[in-house]
GROMACS .gro file of N, CA and C in nm:
model
  477
    1MET      N    1  10.417  21.338   1.613
    1MET     CA    2  10.400  21.205   1.665
    1MET      C    3  10.454  21.199   1.807
    2MET      N    4  10.393  21.114   1.889
    2MET     CA    5  10.435  21.099   2.028
    2MET      C    6  10.550  21.000   2.038
    3LYS      N    7  10.638  21.030   2.132
    3LYS     CA    8  10.753  20.943   2.148
    3LYS      C    9  10.748  20.882   2.288
    4PHE      N   10  10.773  20.751   2.298
    4PHE     CA   11  10.777  20.682   2.428
    4PHE      C   12  10.922  20.656   2.465
    5HIS      N   13  10.958  20.697   2.585
    5HIS     CA   14  11.095  20.675   2.633
    5HIS      C   15  11.104  20.540   2.703
    6HIS      N   16  11.224  20.491   2.706
    6HIS     CA   17  11.252  20.361   2.768
    6HIS      C   18  11.203  20.359   2.913
    7ARG      N   19  11.124  20.260   2.949
    7ARG     CA   20  11.070  20.234   3.083
    7ARG      C   21  10.982  20.346   3.134
    8ARG      N   22  10.931  20.423   3.051
    8ARG     CA   23  10.837  20.525   3.094
    8ARG      C   24  10.705  20.498   3.027
    9LEU      N   25  10.603  20.518   3.101
    9LEU     CA   26  10.471  20.497   3.045
    9LEU      C   27  10.401  20.628   3.014
   10LEU      N   28  10.467  20.737   3.048
   10LEU     CA   29  10.408  20.867   3.022
   10LEU      C   30  10.438  20.910   2.878
   11LYS      N   31  10.347  20.981   2.823
   11LYS     CA   32  10.369  21.033   2.688
   11LYS      C   33  10.453  21.160   2.700
   12VAL      N   34  10.558  21.167   2.620
   12VAL     CA   35  10.645  21.284   2.622
   12VAL      C   36  10.650  21.339   2.480
   13GLU      N   37  10.628  21.469   2.471
   13GLU     CA   38  10.635  21.535   2.341
   13GLU      C   39  10.781  21.563   2.309
   14PRO      N   40  10.824  21.535   2.187
   14PRO     CA   41  10.963  21.565   2.152
   14PRO      C   42  10.984  21.715   2.148
   15SER      N   43  11.087  21.761   2.219
   15SER     CA   44  11.114  21.903   2.221
   15SER      C   45  11.238  21.937   2.143
   16GLY      N   46  11.306  21.841   2.101
   16GLY     CA   47  11.427  21.865   2.025
   16GLY      C   48  11.500  21.734   2.007
   17PRO      N   49  11.620  21.746   1.958
   17PRO     CA   50  11.695  21.621   1.938
   17PRO      C   51  11.731  21.559   2.072
   18SER      N   52  11.728  21.428   2.076
   18SER     CA   53  11.760  21.358   2.201
   18SER      C   54  11.910  21.359   2.222
   19PRO      N   55  11.955  21.364   2.347
   19PRO     CA   56  12.099  21.368   2.374
   19PRO      C   57  12.162  21.235   2.334
   20PRO      N   58  12.286  21.239   2.293
   20PRO     CA   59  12.352  21.115   2.252
   20PRO      C   60  12.372  21.022   2.371
   21LEU      N   61  12.355  20.893   2.350
   21LEU     CA   62  12.375  20.793   2.456
   21LEU      C   63  12.524  20.773   2.478
   22PRO      N   64  12.565  20.757   2.602
   22PRO     CA   65  12.708  20.733   2.628
   22PRO      C   66  12.745  20.595   2.577
   23SER      N   67  12.863  20.587   2.525
   23SER     CA   68  12.906  20.458   2.471
   23SER      C   69  12.950  20.369   2.586
   24PRO      N   70  12.918  20.239   2.580
   24PRO     CA   71  12.955  20.149   2.689
   24PRO      C   72  13.106  20.130   2.699
   25ASN      N   73  13.181  20.162   2.599
   25ASN     CA   74  13.326  20.144   2.603
   25ASN      C   75  13.398  20.264   2.660
   26THR      N   76  13.326  20.370   2.693
   26THR     CA   77  13.389  20.491   2.745
   26THR      C   78  13.443  20.462   2.884
   27ALA      N   79  13.573  20.475   2.904
   27ALA     CA   80  13.635  20.449   3.034
   27ALA      C   81  13.634  20.576   3.115
   28GLY      N   82  13.618  20.560   3.248
   28GLY     CA   83  13.624  20.674   3.337
   28GLY      C   84  13.493  20.747   3.351
   29SER      N   85  13.394  20.717   3.272
   29SER     CA   86  13.267  20.787   3.288
   29SER      C   87  13.185  20.717   3.395
   30LYS      N   88  13.118  20.796   3.475
   30LYS     CA   89  13.032  20.741   3.579
   30LYS      C   90  12.899  20.708   3.517
   31GLY      N   91  12.871  20.582   3.504
   31GLY     CA   92  12.745  20.539   3.447
   31GLY      C   93  12.668  20.460   3.552
   32SER      N   94  12.573  20.385   3.505
   32SER     CA   95  12.494  20.304   3.596
   32SER      C   96  12.566  20.175   3.633
   33TYR      N   97  12.678  20.147   3.566
   33TYR     CA   98  12.753  20.025   3.594
   33TYR      C   99  12.871  20.059   3.683
   34LEU      N  100  12.907  19.964   3.770
   34LEU     CA  101  13.023  19.982   3.856
   34LEU      C  102  13.149  19.956   3.776
   35SER      N  103  13.251  20.029   3.807
   35SER     CA  104  13.378  20.003   3.740
   35SER      C  105  13.441  19.879   3.804
   36ASP      N  106  13.541  19.825   3.741
   36ASP     CA  107  13.607  19.705   3.791
   36ASP      C  108  13.670  19.728   3.928
   37SER      N  109  13.726  19.845   3.950
   37SER     CA  110  13.790  19.871   4.079
   37SER      C  111  13.687  19.880   4.191
   38ASP      N  112  13.570  19.939   4.163
   38ASP     CA  113  13.463  19.944   4.263
   38ASP      C  114  13.414  19.803   4.295
   39PHE      N  115  13.402  19.721   4.194
   39PHE     CA  116  13.357  19.583   4.214
   39PHE      C  117  13.456  19.506   4.300
   40ASP      N  118  13.586  19.523   4.274
   40ASP     CA  119  13.688  19.454   4.351
   40ASP      C  120  13.687  19.499   4.497
   41THR      N  121  13.672  19.628   4.520
   41THR     CA  122  13.668  19.681   4.656
   41THR      C  123  13.548  19.626   4.732
   42ASP      N  124  13.433  19.624   4.668
   42ASP     CA  125  13.313  19.570   4.733
   42ASP      C  126  13.329  19.422   4.766
   43MET      N  127  13.389  19.347   4.677
   43MET     CA  128  13.408  19.203   4.702
   43MET      C  129  13.502  19.181   4.820
   44VAL      N  130  13.607  19.263   4.830
   44VAL     CA  131  13.700  19.251   4.942
   44VAL      C  132  13.628  19.279   5.074
   45VAL      N  133  13.546  19.382   5.076
   45VAL     CA  134  13.471  19.416   5.198
   45VAL      C  135  13.375  19.303   5.235
   46ILE      N  136  13.303  19.251   5.138
   46ILE     CA  137  13.208  19.143   5.164
   46ILE      C  138  13.280  19.019   5.216
   47LEU      N  139  13.390  18.984   5.154
   47LEU     CA  140  13.466  18.867   5.200
   47LEU      C  141  13.523  18.889   5.340
   48ALA      N  142  13.567  19.011   5.371
   48ALA     CA  143  13.619  19.040   5.504
   48ALA      C  144  13.509  19.026   5.610
   49VAL      N  145  13.390  19.076   5.578
   49VAL     CA  146  13.277  19.064   5.672
   49VAL      C  147  13.241  18.917   5.694
   50LEU      N  148  13.236  18.840   5.586
   50LEU     CA  149  13.205  18.697   5.599
   50LEU      C  150  13.311  18.624   5.680
   51LEU      N  151  13.437  18.659   5.661
   51LEU     CA  152  13.544  18.597   5.737
   51LEU      C  153  13.532  18.630   5.886
   52CYS      N  154  13.502  18.756   5.916
   52CYS     CA  155  13.483  18.795   6.056
   52CYS      C  156  13.365  18.721   6.119
   53ALA      N  157  13.256  18.709   6.045
   53ALA     CA  158  13.140  18.636   6.096
   53ALA      C  159  13.174  18.490   6.121
   54LEU      N  160  13.251  18.430   6.033
   54LEU     CA  161  13.293  18.291   6.052
   54LEU      C  162  13.379  18.275   6.177
   55VAL      N  163  13.471  18.368   6.199
   55VAL     CA  164  13.556  18.363   6.318
   55VAL      C  165  13.472  18.376   6.445
   56VAL      N  166  13.375  18.466   6.445
   56VAL     CA  167  13.289  18.485   6.561
   56VAL      C  168  13.207  18.358   6.589
   57VAL      N  169  13.149  18.299   6.486
   57VAL     CA  170  13.068  18.178   6.503
   57VAL      C  171  13.153  18.063   6.555
   58LEU      N  172  13.272  18.046   6.500
   58LEU     CA  173  13.360  17.939   6.548
   58LEU      C  174  13.403  17.963   6.693
   59GLY      N  175  13.428  18.089   6.728
   59GLY     CA  176  13.463  18.121   6.866
   59GLY      C  177  13.350  18.090   6.963
   60LEU      N  178  13.228  18.127   6.925
   60LEU     CA  179  13.113  18.096   7.010
   60LEU      C  180  13.092  17.945   7.023
   61ASN      N  181  13.112  17.873   6.914
   61ASN     CA  182  13.099  17.728   6.917
   61ASN      C  183  13.199  17.668   7.015
   62LEU      N  184  13.322  17.714   7.009
   62LEU     CA  185  13.426  17.666   7.099
   62LEU      C  186  13.391  17.697   7.244
   63LEU      N  187  13.342  17.816   7.270
   63LEU     CA  188  13.306  17.857   7.405
   63LEU      C  189  13.193  17.771   7.460
   64VAL      N  190  13.091  17.747   7.380
   64VAL     CA  191  12.978  17.664   7.425
   64VAL      C  192  13.023  17.522   7.453
   65ARG      N  193  13.106  17.467   7.366
   65ARG     CA  194  13.155  17.329   7.388
   65ARG      C  195  13.235  17.318   7.516
   66ARG      N  196  13.322  17.414   7.542
   66ARG     CA  197  13.402  17.410   7.665
   66ARG      C  198  13.313  17.421   7.788
   67THR      N  199  13.213  17.507   7.783
   67THR     CA  200  13.122  17.523   7.896
   67THR      C  201  13.046  17.394   7.923
   68LEU      N  202  12.994  17.333   7.819
   68LEU     CA  203  12.920  17.208   7.836
   68LEU      C  204  13.012  17.097   7.887
   69ARG      N  205  13.133  17.090   7.837
   69ARG     CA  206  13.227  16.987   7.881
   69ARG      C  207  13.262  17.008   8.029
   70ARG      N  208  13.283  17.133   8.069
   70ARG     CA  209  13.315  17.162   8.208
   70ARG      C  210  13.200  17.122   8.301
   71ARG      N  211  13.078  17.152   8.260
   71ARG     CA  212  12.962  17.117   8.342
   71ARG      C  213  12.949  16.966   8.358
   72SER      N  214  12.968  16.893   8.249
   72SER     CA  215  12.955  16.747   8.258
   72SER      C  216  13.066  16.689   8.344
   73GLU      N  217  13.188  16.745   8.337
   73GLU     CA  218  13.297  16.697   8.422
   73GLU      C  219  13.269  16.728   8.568
   74GLU      N  220  13.212  16.844   8.597
   74GLU     CA  221  13.180  16.878   8.736
   74GLU      C  222  13.074  16.785   8.792
   75GLN      N  223  12.978  16.746   8.711
   75GLN     CA  224  12.874  16.656   8.758
   75GLN      C  225  12.932  16.518   8.788
   76VAL      N  226  13.027  16.473   8.706
   76VAL     CA  227  13.087  16.342   8.728
   76VAL      C  228  13.177  16.345   8.851
   77GLU      N  229  13.254  16.453   8.866
   77GLU     CA  230  13.350  16.462   8.975
   77GLU      C  231  13.285  16.496   9.108
   78ALA      N  232  13.169  16.559   9.107
   78ALA     CA  233  13.105  16.599   9.231
   78ALA      C  234  13.066  16.475   9.310
   79PRO      N  235  13.101  16.473   9.437
   79PRO     CA  236  13.062  16.357   9.517
   79PRO      C  237  12.910  16.353   9.532
   80LEU      N  238  12.859  16.236   9.521
   80LEU     CA  239  12.715  16.221   9.534
   80LEU      C  240  12.674  16.248   9.678
   81ALA      N  241  12.568  16.323   9.692
   81ALA     CA  242  12.518  16.353   9.825
   81ALA      C  243  12.468  16.223   9.888
   82PRO      N  244  12.495  16.204  10.014
   82PRO     CA  245  12.448  16.081  10.076
   82PRO      C  246  12.295  16.077  10.073
   83THR      N  247  12.244  15.970  10.023
   83THR     CA  248  12.099  15.958  10.014
   83THR      C  249  12.045  15.913  10.149
   84VAL      N  250  11.937  15.975  10.185
   84VAL     CA  251  11.876  15.940  10.312
   84VAL      C  252  11.794  15.814  10.290
   85THR      N  253  11.830  15.712  10.364
   85THR     CA  254  11.754  15.588  10.354
   85THR      C  255  11.655  15.583  10.469
   86GLY      N  256  11.590  15.474  10.479
   86GLY     CA  257  11.489  15.460  10.583
   86GLY      C  258  11.547  15.447  10.722
   87LEU      N  259  11.458  15.422  10.814
   87LEU     CA  260  11.497  15.408  10.954
   87LEU      C  261  11.547  15.267  10.981
   88LYS      N  262  11.634  15.255  11.080
   88LYS     CA  263  11.683  15.123  11.121
   88LYS      C  264  11.575  15.053  11.202
   89LYS      N  265  11.583  14.920  11.206
   89LYS     CA  266  11.480  14.842  11.276
   89LYS      C  267  11.476  14.875  11.424
   90GLN      N  268  11.591  14.906  11.481
   90GLN     CA  269  11.596  14.942  11.622
   90GLN      C  270  11.515  15.070  11.648
   91VAL      N  271  11.526  15.166  11.557
   91VAL     CA  272  11.450  15.291  11.570
   91VAL      C  273  11.302  15.265  11.547
   92LEU      N  274  11.270  15.176  11.454
   92LEU     CA  275  11.129  15.143  11.427
   92LEU      C  276  11.061  15.085  11.550
   93ARG      N  277  11.132  15.000  11.623
   93ARG     CA  278  11.073  14.937  11.742
   93ARG      C  279  11.044  15.038  11.852
   94GLN      N  280  11.115  15.150  11.850
   94GLN     CA  281  11.096  15.251  11.954
   94GLN      C  282  10.976  15.342  11.926
   95LEU      N  283  10.923  15.338  11.804
   95LEU     CA  284  10.807  15.421  11.773
   95LEU      C  285  10.685  15.367  11.846
   96PRO      N  286  10.602  15.456  11.899
   96PRO     CA  287  10.489  15.411  11.981
   96PRO      C  288  10.382  15.338  11.900
   97MET      N  289  10.317  15.241  11.968
   97MET     CA  290  10.203  15.168  11.910
   97MET      C  291  10.086  15.180  12.006
   98VAL      N  292   9.967  15.183  11.951
   98VAL     CA  293   9.845  15.181  12.032
   98VAL      C  294   9.754  15.072  11.977
   99VAL      N  295   9.664  15.025  12.063
   99VAL     CA  296   9.565  14.927  12.021
   99VAL      C  297   9.440  15.003  11.980
  100TYR      N  298   9.394  14.976  11.858
  100TYR     CA  299   9.278  15.048  11.805
  100TYR      C  300   9.153  15.003  11.880
  101GLY      N  301   9.076  15.099  11.921
  101GLY     CA  302   8.951  15.072  11.990
  101GLY      C  303   8.886  15.202  12.031
  102PRO      N  304   8.778  15.192  12.108
  102PRO     CA  305   8.707  15.314  12.147
  102PRO      C  306   8.791  15.408  12.233
  103ARG      N  307   8.887  15.354  12.309
  103ARG     CA  308   8.968  15.439  12.396
  103ARG      C  309   9.091  15.496  12.324
  104ALA      N  310   9.120  15.445  12.208
  104ALA     CA  311   9.238  15.494  12.134
  104ALA      C  312   9.211  15.637  12.085
  105ASN      N  313   9.313  15.718  12.094
  105ASN     CA  314   9.301  15.859  12.053
  105ASN      C  315   9.343  15.874  11.906
  106ILE      N  316   9.272  15.801  11.816
  106ILE     CA  317   9.302  15.806  11.673
  106ILE      C  318   9.175  15.848  11.600
  107SER      N  319   9.185  15.955  11.522
  107SER     CA  320   9.067  16.005  11.453
  107SER      C  321   9.039  15.932  11.323
  108GLU      N  322   9.144  15.873  11.262
  108GLU     CA  323   9.125  15.804  11.134
  108GLU      C  324   9.064  15.666  11.159
  109THR      N  325   8.990  15.618  11.059
  109THR     CA  326   8.930  15.484  11.069
  109THR      C  327   8.994  15.387  10.971
  110GLU      N  328   9.084  15.438  10.886
  110GLU     CA  329   9.151  15.349  10.791
  110GLU      C  330   9.296  15.389  10.775
  111CYS      N  331   9.376  15.293  10.733
  111CYS     CA  332   9.519  15.315  10.711
  111CYS      C  333   9.537  15.389  10.579
  112PRO      N  334   9.606  15.503  10.580
  112PRO     CA  335   9.625  15.579  10.456
  112PRO      C  336   9.716  15.509  10.354
  113ILE      N  337   9.792  15.409  10.396
  113ILE     CA  338   9.881  15.340  10.303
  113ILE      C  339   9.807  15.232  10.227
  114CYS      N  340   9.742  15.140  10.299
  114CYS     CA  341   9.674  15.029  10.231
  114CYS      C  342   9.525  15.052  10.213
  115LEU      N  343   9.472  15.159  10.274
  115LEU     CA  344   9.330  15.196  10.268
  115LEU      C  345   9.240  15.091  10.332
  116GLY      N  346   9.300  15.004  10.415
  116GLY     CA  347   9.220  14.905  10.489
  116GLY      C  348   9.169  14.967  10.619
  117GLU      N  349   9.048  14.931  10.658
  117GLU     CA  350   8.991  14.985  10.783
  117GLU      C  351   9.058  14.922  10.903
  118TYR      N  352   9.069  15.001  11.009
  118TYR     CA  353   9.124  14.950  11.134
  118TYR      C  354   9.019  14.862  11.200
  119VAL      N  355   9.065  14.754  11.259
  119VAL     CA  356   8.976  14.662  11.330
  119VAL      C  357   9.004  14.677  11.478
  120GLU      N  358   8.902  14.669  11.559
  120GLU     CA  359   8.919  14.684  11.703
  120GLU      C  360   9.015  14.578  11.754
  121GLY      N  361   9.112  14.622  11.833
  121GLY     CA  362   9.214  14.534  11.888
  121GLY      C  363   9.340  14.527  11.802
  122GLU      N  364   9.340  14.589  11.686
  122GLU     CA  365   9.455  14.588  11.596
  122GLU      C  366   9.559  14.690  11.643
  123LYS      N  367   9.687  14.656  11.626
  123LYS     CA  368   9.795  14.747  11.667
  123LYS      C  369   9.817  14.852  11.558
  124ILE      N  370   9.821  14.976  11.602
  124ILE     CA  371   9.841  15.090  11.513
  124ILE      C  372   9.967  15.162  11.559
  125ARG      N  373  10.057  15.190  11.463
  125ARG     CA  374  10.177  15.266  11.498
  125ARG      C  375  10.148  15.413  11.472
  126VAL      N  376  10.175  15.496  11.574
  126VAL     CA  377  10.152  15.640  11.566
  126VAL      C  378  10.288  15.709  11.559
  127LEU      N  379  10.305  15.790  11.458
  127LEU     CA  380  10.432  15.861  11.442
  127LEU      C  381  10.438  15.975  11.542
  128PRO      N  382  10.551  15.990  11.612
  128PRO     CA  383  10.557  16.084  11.725
  128PRO      C  384  10.549  16.231  11.688
  129LYS      N  385  10.602  16.273  11.576
  129LYS     CA  386  10.607  16.417  11.546
  129LYS      C  387  10.480  16.470  11.483
  130CYS      N  388  10.403  16.385  11.417
  130CYS     CA  389  10.284  16.435  11.347
  130CYS      C  390  10.155  16.365  11.392
  131ASN      N  391  10.167  16.260  11.472
  131ASN     CA  392  10.053  16.184  11.526
  131ASN      C  393   9.966  16.119  11.420
  132HIS      N  394  10.022  16.086  11.306
  132HIS     CA  395   9.948  16.009  11.206
  132HIS      C  396   9.961  15.861  11.241
  133GLY      N  397   9.849  15.786  11.225
  133GLY     CA  398   9.849  15.644  11.259
  133GLY      C  399   9.839  15.556  11.135
  134PHE      N  400   9.902  15.436  11.143
  134PHE     CA  401   9.907  15.342  11.031
  134PHE      C  402   9.909  15.200  11.087
  135HIS      N  403   9.871  15.103  11.002
  135HIS     CA  404   9.895  14.964  11.038
  135HIS      C  405  10.044  14.947  11.062
  136VAL      N  406  10.080  14.864  11.159
  136VAL     CA  407  10.222  14.846  11.192
  136VAL      C  408  10.299  14.793  11.071
  137ARG      N  409  10.246  14.690  11.004
  137ARG     CA  410  10.321  14.633  10.891
  137ARG      C  411  10.330  14.731  10.775
  138CYS      N  412  10.227  14.815  10.755
  138CYS     CA  413  10.229  14.913  10.644
  138CYS      C  414  10.335  15.020  10.668
  139ILE      N  415  10.333  15.081  10.786
  139ILE     CA  416  10.426  15.191  10.811
  139ILE      C  417  10.569  15.141  10.827
  140ASP      N  418  10.587  15.019  10.882
  140ASP     CA  419  10.722  14.965  10.895
  140ASP      C  420  10.783  14.940  10.757
  141THR      N  421  10.703  14.889  10.664
  141THR     CA  422  10.751  14.869  10.527
  141THR      C  423  10.790  15.002  10.464
  142TRP      N  424  10.709  15.104  10.488
  142TRP     CA  425  10.738  15.238  10.434
  142TRP      C  426  10.866  15.294  10.495
  143LEU      N  427  10.878  15.284  10.627
  143LEU     CA  428  10.990  15.349  10.696
  143LEU      C  429  11.122  15.276  10.677
  144VAL      N  430  11.122  15.154  10.624
  144VAL     CA  431  11.248  15.087  10.593
  144VAL      C  432  11.318  15.160  10.478
  145SER      N  433  11.240  15.218  10.387
  145SER     CA  434  11.301  15.286  10.272
  145SER      C  435  11.282  15.438  10.274
  146HIS      N  436  11.207  15.490  10.369
  146HIS     CA  437  11.185  15.635  10.379
  146HIS      C  438  11.203  15.677  10.525
  147SER      N  439  11.230  15.804  10.546
  147SER     CA  440  11.248  15.853  10.683
  147SER      C  441  11.149  15.964  10.715
  148SER      N  442  11.037  15.966  10.645
  148SER     CA  443  10.937  16.070  10.669
  148SER      C  444  10.798  16.010  10.668
  149CYS      N  445  10.704  16.085  10.721
  149CYS     CA  446  10.564  16.043  10.724
  149CYS      C  447  10.511  16.041  10.580
  150PRO      N  448  10.439  15.935  10.541
  150PRO     CA  449  10.387  15.930  10.404
  150PRO      C  450  10.275  16.029  10.377
  151ILE      N  451  10.216  16.086  10.481
  151ILE     CA  452  10.107  16.182  10.461
  151ILE      C  453  10.161  16.325  10.453
  152CYS      N  454  10.232  16.366  10.557
  152CYS     CA  455  10.275  16.507  10.564
  152CYS      C  456  10.423  16.527  10.531
  153ARG      N  457  10.497  16.419  10.511
  153ARG     CA  458  10.640  16.423  10.478
  153ARG      C  459  10.725  16.484  10.590
  154HIS      N  460  10.675  16.485  10.710
  154HIS     CA  461  10.752  16.534  10.824
  154HIS      C  462  10.862  16.433  10.853
  155SER      N  463  10.985  16.479  10.866
  155SER     CA  464  11.098  16.390  10.887
  155SER      C  465  11.094  16.331  11.027
  156LEU      N  466  11.125  16.203  11.037
  156LEU     CA  467  11.129  16.136  11.167
  156LEU      C  468  11.270  16.132  11.224
  157LEU      N  469  11.367  16.176  11.148
  157LEU     CA  470  11.505  16.180  11.196
  157LEU      C  471  11.522  16.299  11.289
  158GLU      N  472  11.609  16.284  11.385
  158GLU     CA  473  11.635  16.393  11.479
  158GLU      C  474  11.704  16.507  11.406
  159PRO      N  475  11.663  16.632  11.429
  159PRO     CA  476  11.725  16.746  11.360
  159PRO      C  477  11.867  16.772  11.406
   0.00000   0.00000   0.00000
């Protein structure tokens, strides 16, 4: 008769008496089970590794928090850079104006700010550094809060 061994699907012919199974109560024999001392040693190692990982994670957390706190304190303490505001009215009056017409040396036919067409005889302010022209009221309103040309962003402040 054929004999089937535990967890084997192959047919094995009996060749003799089977060896005796080791008793589970036998102490000191190396079996498929870990002894209590091996289990304790493994648990100590696992717990030590987990403890080290916890210390590393907490250290990194502390480092990140300090870095973020330092950055936010530096931003608060850093003096704000002076914001460039527009031109003063005295400077605005010194900017050149031309009267729009056939003799005016202006290539545009409309104001880039309001998109309104220039009318003959209308005063146009021409910016000195870039020669862009605008309605006087349009560019003056712009230059009260800005110091650059609205088209090319060329600064009108002296370098």
